[in-house]
PDB file of C-alpha atoms in Angstrom:
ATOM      1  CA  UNK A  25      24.599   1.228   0.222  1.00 40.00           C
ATOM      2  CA  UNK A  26      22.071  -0.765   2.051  1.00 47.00           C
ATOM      3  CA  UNK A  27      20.686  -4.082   0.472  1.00 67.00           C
ATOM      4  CA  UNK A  28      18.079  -3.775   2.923  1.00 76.00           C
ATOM      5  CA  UNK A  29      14.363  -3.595   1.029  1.00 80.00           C
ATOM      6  CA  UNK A  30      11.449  -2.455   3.296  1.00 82.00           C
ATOM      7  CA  UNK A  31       8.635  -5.299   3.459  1.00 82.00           C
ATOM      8  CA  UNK A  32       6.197  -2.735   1.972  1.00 83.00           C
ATOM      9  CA  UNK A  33       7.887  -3.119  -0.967  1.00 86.00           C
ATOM     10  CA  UNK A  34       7.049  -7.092  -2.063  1.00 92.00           C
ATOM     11  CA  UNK A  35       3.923  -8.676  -3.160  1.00 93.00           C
ATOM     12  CA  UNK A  36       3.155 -11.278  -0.843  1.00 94.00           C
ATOM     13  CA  UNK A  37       1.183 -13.585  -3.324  1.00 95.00           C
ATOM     14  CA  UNK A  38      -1.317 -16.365  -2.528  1.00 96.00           C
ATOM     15  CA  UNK A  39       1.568 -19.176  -2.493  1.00 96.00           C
ATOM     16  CA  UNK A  40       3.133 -17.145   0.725  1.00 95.00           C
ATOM     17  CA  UNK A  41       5.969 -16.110  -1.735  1.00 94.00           C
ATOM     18  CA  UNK A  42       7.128 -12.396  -1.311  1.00 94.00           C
ATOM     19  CA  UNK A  43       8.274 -11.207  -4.422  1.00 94.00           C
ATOM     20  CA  UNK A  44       9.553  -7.003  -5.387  1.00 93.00           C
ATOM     21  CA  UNK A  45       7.959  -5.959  -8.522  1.00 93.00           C
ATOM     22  CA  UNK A  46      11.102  -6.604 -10.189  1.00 91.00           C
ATOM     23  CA  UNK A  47      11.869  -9.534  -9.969  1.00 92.00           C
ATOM     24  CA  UNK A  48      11.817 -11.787 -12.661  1.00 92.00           C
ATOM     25  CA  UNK A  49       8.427 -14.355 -12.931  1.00 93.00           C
ATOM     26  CA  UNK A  50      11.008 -16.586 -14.753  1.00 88.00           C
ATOM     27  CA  UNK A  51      14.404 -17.057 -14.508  1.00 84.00           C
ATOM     28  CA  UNK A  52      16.692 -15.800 -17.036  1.00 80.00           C
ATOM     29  CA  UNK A  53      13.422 -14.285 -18.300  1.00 85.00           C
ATOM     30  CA  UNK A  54      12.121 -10.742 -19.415  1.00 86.00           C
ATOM     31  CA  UNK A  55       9.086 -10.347 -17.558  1.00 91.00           C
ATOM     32  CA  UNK A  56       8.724  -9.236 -13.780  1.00 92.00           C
ATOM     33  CA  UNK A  57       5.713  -9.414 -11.528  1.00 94.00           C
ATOM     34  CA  UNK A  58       5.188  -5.783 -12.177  1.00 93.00           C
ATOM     35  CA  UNK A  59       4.326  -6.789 -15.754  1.00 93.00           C
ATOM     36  CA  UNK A  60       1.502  -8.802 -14.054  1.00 94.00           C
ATOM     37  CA  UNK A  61       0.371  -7.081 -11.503  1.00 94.00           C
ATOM     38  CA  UNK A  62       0.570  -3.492 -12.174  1.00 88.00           C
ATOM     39  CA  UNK A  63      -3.057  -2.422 -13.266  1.00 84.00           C
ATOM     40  CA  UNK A  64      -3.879   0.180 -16.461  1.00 80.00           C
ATOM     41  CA  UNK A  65      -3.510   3.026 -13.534  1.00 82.00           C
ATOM     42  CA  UNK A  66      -0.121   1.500 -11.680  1.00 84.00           C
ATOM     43  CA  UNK A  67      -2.125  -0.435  -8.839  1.00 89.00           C
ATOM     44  CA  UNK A  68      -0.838  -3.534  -7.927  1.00 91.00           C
ATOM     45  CA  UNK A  69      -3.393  -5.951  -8.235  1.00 92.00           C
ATOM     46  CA  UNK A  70      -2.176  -9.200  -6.522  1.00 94.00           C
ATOM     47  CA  UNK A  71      -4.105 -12.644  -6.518  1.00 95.00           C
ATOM     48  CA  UNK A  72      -5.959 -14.088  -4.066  1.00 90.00           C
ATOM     49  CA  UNK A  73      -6.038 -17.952  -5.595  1.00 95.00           C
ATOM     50  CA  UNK A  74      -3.128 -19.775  -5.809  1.00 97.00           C
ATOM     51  CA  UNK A  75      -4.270 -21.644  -9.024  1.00 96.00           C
ATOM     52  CA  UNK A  76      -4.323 -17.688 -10.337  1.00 96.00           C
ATOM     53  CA  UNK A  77      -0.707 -16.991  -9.310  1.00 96.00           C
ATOM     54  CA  UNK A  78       0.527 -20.437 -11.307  1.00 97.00           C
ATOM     55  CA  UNK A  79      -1.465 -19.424 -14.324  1.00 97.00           C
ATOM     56  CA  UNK A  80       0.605 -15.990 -14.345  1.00 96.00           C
ATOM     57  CA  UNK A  81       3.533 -18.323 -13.768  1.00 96.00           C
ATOM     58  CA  UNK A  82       2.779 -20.448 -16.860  1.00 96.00           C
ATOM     59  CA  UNK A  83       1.272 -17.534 -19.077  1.00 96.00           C
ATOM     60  CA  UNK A  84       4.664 -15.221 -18.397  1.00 96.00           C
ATOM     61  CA  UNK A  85       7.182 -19.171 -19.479  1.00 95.00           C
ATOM     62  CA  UNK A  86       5.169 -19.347 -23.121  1.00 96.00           C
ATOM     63  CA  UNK A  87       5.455 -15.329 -23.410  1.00 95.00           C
ATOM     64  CA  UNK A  88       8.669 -16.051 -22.971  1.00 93.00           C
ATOM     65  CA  UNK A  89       9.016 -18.653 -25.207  1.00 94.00           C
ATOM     66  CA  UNK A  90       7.215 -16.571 -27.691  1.00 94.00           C
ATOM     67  CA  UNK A  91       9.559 -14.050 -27.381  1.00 92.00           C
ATOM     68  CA  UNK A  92      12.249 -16.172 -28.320  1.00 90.00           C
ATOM     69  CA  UNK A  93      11.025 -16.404 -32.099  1.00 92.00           C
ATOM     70  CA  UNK A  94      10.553 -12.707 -32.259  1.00 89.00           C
ATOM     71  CA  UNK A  95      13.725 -11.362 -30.300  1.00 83.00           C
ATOM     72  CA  UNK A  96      16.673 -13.553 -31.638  1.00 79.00           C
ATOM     73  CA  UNK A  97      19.484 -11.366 -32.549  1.00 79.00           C
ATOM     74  CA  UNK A  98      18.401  -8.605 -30.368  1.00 71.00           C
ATOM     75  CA  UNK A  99      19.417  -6.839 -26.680  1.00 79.00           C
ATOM     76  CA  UNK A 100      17.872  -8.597 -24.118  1.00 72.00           C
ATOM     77  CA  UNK A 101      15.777  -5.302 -23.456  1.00 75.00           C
ATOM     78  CA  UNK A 102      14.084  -5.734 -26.582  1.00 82.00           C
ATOM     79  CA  UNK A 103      11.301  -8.229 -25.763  1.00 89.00           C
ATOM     80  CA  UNK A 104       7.435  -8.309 -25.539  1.00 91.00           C
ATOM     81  CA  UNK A 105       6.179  -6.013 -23.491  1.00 92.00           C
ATOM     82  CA  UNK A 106       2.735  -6.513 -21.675  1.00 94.00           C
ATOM     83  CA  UNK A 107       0.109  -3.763 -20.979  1.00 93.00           C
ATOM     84  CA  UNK A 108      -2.397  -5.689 -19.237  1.00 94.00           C
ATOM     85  CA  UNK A 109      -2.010  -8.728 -17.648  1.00 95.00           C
ATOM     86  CA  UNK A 110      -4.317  -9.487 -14.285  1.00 95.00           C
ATOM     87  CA  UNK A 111      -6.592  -7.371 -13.747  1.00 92.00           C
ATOM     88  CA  UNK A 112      -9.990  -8.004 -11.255  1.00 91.00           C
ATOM     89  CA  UNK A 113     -11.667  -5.400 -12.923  1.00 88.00           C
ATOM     90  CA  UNK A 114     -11.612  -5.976 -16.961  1.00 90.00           C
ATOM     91  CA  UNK A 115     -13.540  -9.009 -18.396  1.00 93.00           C
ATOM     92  CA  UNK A 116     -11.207 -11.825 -19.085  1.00 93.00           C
ATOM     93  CA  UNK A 117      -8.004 -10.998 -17.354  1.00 94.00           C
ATOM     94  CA  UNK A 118      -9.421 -12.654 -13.753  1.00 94.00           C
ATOM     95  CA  UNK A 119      -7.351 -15.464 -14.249  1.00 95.00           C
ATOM     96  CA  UNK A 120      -3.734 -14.688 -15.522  1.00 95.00           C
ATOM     97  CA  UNK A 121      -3.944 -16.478 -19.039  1.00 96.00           C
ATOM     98  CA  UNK A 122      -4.857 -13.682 -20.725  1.00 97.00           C
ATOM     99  CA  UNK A 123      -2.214 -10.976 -21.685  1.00 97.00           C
ATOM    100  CA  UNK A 124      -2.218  -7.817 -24.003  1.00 96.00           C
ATOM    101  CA  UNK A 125       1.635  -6.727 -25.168  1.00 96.00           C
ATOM    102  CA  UNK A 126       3.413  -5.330 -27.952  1.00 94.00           C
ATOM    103  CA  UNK A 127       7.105  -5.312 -28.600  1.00 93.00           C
ATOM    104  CA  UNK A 128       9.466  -2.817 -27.597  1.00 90.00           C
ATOM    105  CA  UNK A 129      11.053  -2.217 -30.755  1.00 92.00           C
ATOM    106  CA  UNK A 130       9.212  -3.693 -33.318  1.00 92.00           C
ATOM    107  CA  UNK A 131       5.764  -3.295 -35.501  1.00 93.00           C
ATOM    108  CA  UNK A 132       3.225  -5.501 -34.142  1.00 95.00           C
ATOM    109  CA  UNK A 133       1.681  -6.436 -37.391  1.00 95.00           C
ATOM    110  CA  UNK A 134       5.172  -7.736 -37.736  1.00 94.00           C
ATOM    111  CA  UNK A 135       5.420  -9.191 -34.316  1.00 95.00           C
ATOM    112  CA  UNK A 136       1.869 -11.093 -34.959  1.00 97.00           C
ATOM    113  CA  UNK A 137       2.265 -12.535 -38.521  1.00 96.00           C
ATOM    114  CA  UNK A 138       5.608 -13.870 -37.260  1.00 95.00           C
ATOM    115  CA  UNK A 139       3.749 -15.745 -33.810  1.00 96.00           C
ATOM    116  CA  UNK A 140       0.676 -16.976 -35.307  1.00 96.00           C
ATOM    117  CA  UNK A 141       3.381 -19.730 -36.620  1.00 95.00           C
ATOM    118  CA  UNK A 142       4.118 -20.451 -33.266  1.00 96.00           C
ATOM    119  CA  UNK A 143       0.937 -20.405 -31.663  1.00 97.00           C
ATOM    120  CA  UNK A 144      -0.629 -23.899 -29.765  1.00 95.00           C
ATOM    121  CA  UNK A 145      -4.149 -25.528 -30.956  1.00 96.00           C
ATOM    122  CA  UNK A 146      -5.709 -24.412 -27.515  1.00 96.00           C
ATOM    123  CA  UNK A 147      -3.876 -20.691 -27.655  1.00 97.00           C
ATOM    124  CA  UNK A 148      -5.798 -17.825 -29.104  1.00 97.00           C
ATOM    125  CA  UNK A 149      -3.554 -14.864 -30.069  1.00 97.00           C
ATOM    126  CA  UNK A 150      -5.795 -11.867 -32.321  1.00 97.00           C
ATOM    127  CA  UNK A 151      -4.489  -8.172 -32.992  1.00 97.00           C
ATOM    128  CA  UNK A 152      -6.573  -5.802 -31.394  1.00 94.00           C
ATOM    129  CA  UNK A 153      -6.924  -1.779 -31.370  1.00 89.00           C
ATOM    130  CA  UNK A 154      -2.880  -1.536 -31.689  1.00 92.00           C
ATOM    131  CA  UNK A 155      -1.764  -4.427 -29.843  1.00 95.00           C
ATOM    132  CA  UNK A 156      -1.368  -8.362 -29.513  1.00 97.00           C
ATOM    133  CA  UNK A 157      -4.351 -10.531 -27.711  1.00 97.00           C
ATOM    134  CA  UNK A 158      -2.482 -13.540 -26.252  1.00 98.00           C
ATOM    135  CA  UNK A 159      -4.935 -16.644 -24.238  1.00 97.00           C
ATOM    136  CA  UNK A 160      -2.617 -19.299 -22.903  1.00 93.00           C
ATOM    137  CA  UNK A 161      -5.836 -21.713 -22.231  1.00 86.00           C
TER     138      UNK A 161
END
């Protein structure tokens, strides 16, 4: 089997990195730059600022840290799961620190009531129509 992956294939993102859709935005994390990228209609919609591509950076380590107090105990599948992410075309996601996600397994009244514990002074996190508003900034 070839380990060969056609350049078509990566994101080439503002930094000059080249990253596949699945690879992880953290290490050892749960979220990939799919999660990020891929619009509502499975477009890839990749930055153009740098400052952009670190703010997906930094908004994908504190989901990740979020996740932490919601998915102790489980498979490493089971984690928050975003449905939008950055997107050029819907108000407020321009910049990466906004994110809308629910969990794969559990309730998100559940997941919500359990992170608004855990959420920063300068964070905003709000349920919305059936899933969880996160704003890193």
């Amino acid at each position: 089997m070839s380990k060969h992956i056609a350049p078509s294939h990566f994101y080439i993102l503002p930094s000059g990195n080249k990253v596949h859709p699945c690879r992880l935005i953290q290490k050892d994390g749960s979220l990939m730059w799919k999660h990020a990228l891929l619009s509502p209609s499975n477009v890839p919609v990749i930055p153009v600022e740098e400052a952009h591509e670190q703010h997906i950076i930094k908004t994908a380590q504190r989901l990740e840290e979020l996740n932490s107090w919601i998915s102790q105990d489980l498979e490493p599948w089971n984690f928050l799961v975003p449905s939008l992410w950055y997107s050029l075309d819907v108000p407020g996601y321009a910049e990466g620190i906004s994110v809308n996600f629910n969990h794969s397994i559990k309730d998100t009244s559940e997941v919500y009531n359990t992170l608004c514990n855990h959420i920063l002074s300068h964070e905003t996190l709000e349920l919305r129509d059936g899933y969880i508003y996160f704003k890193r900034c």
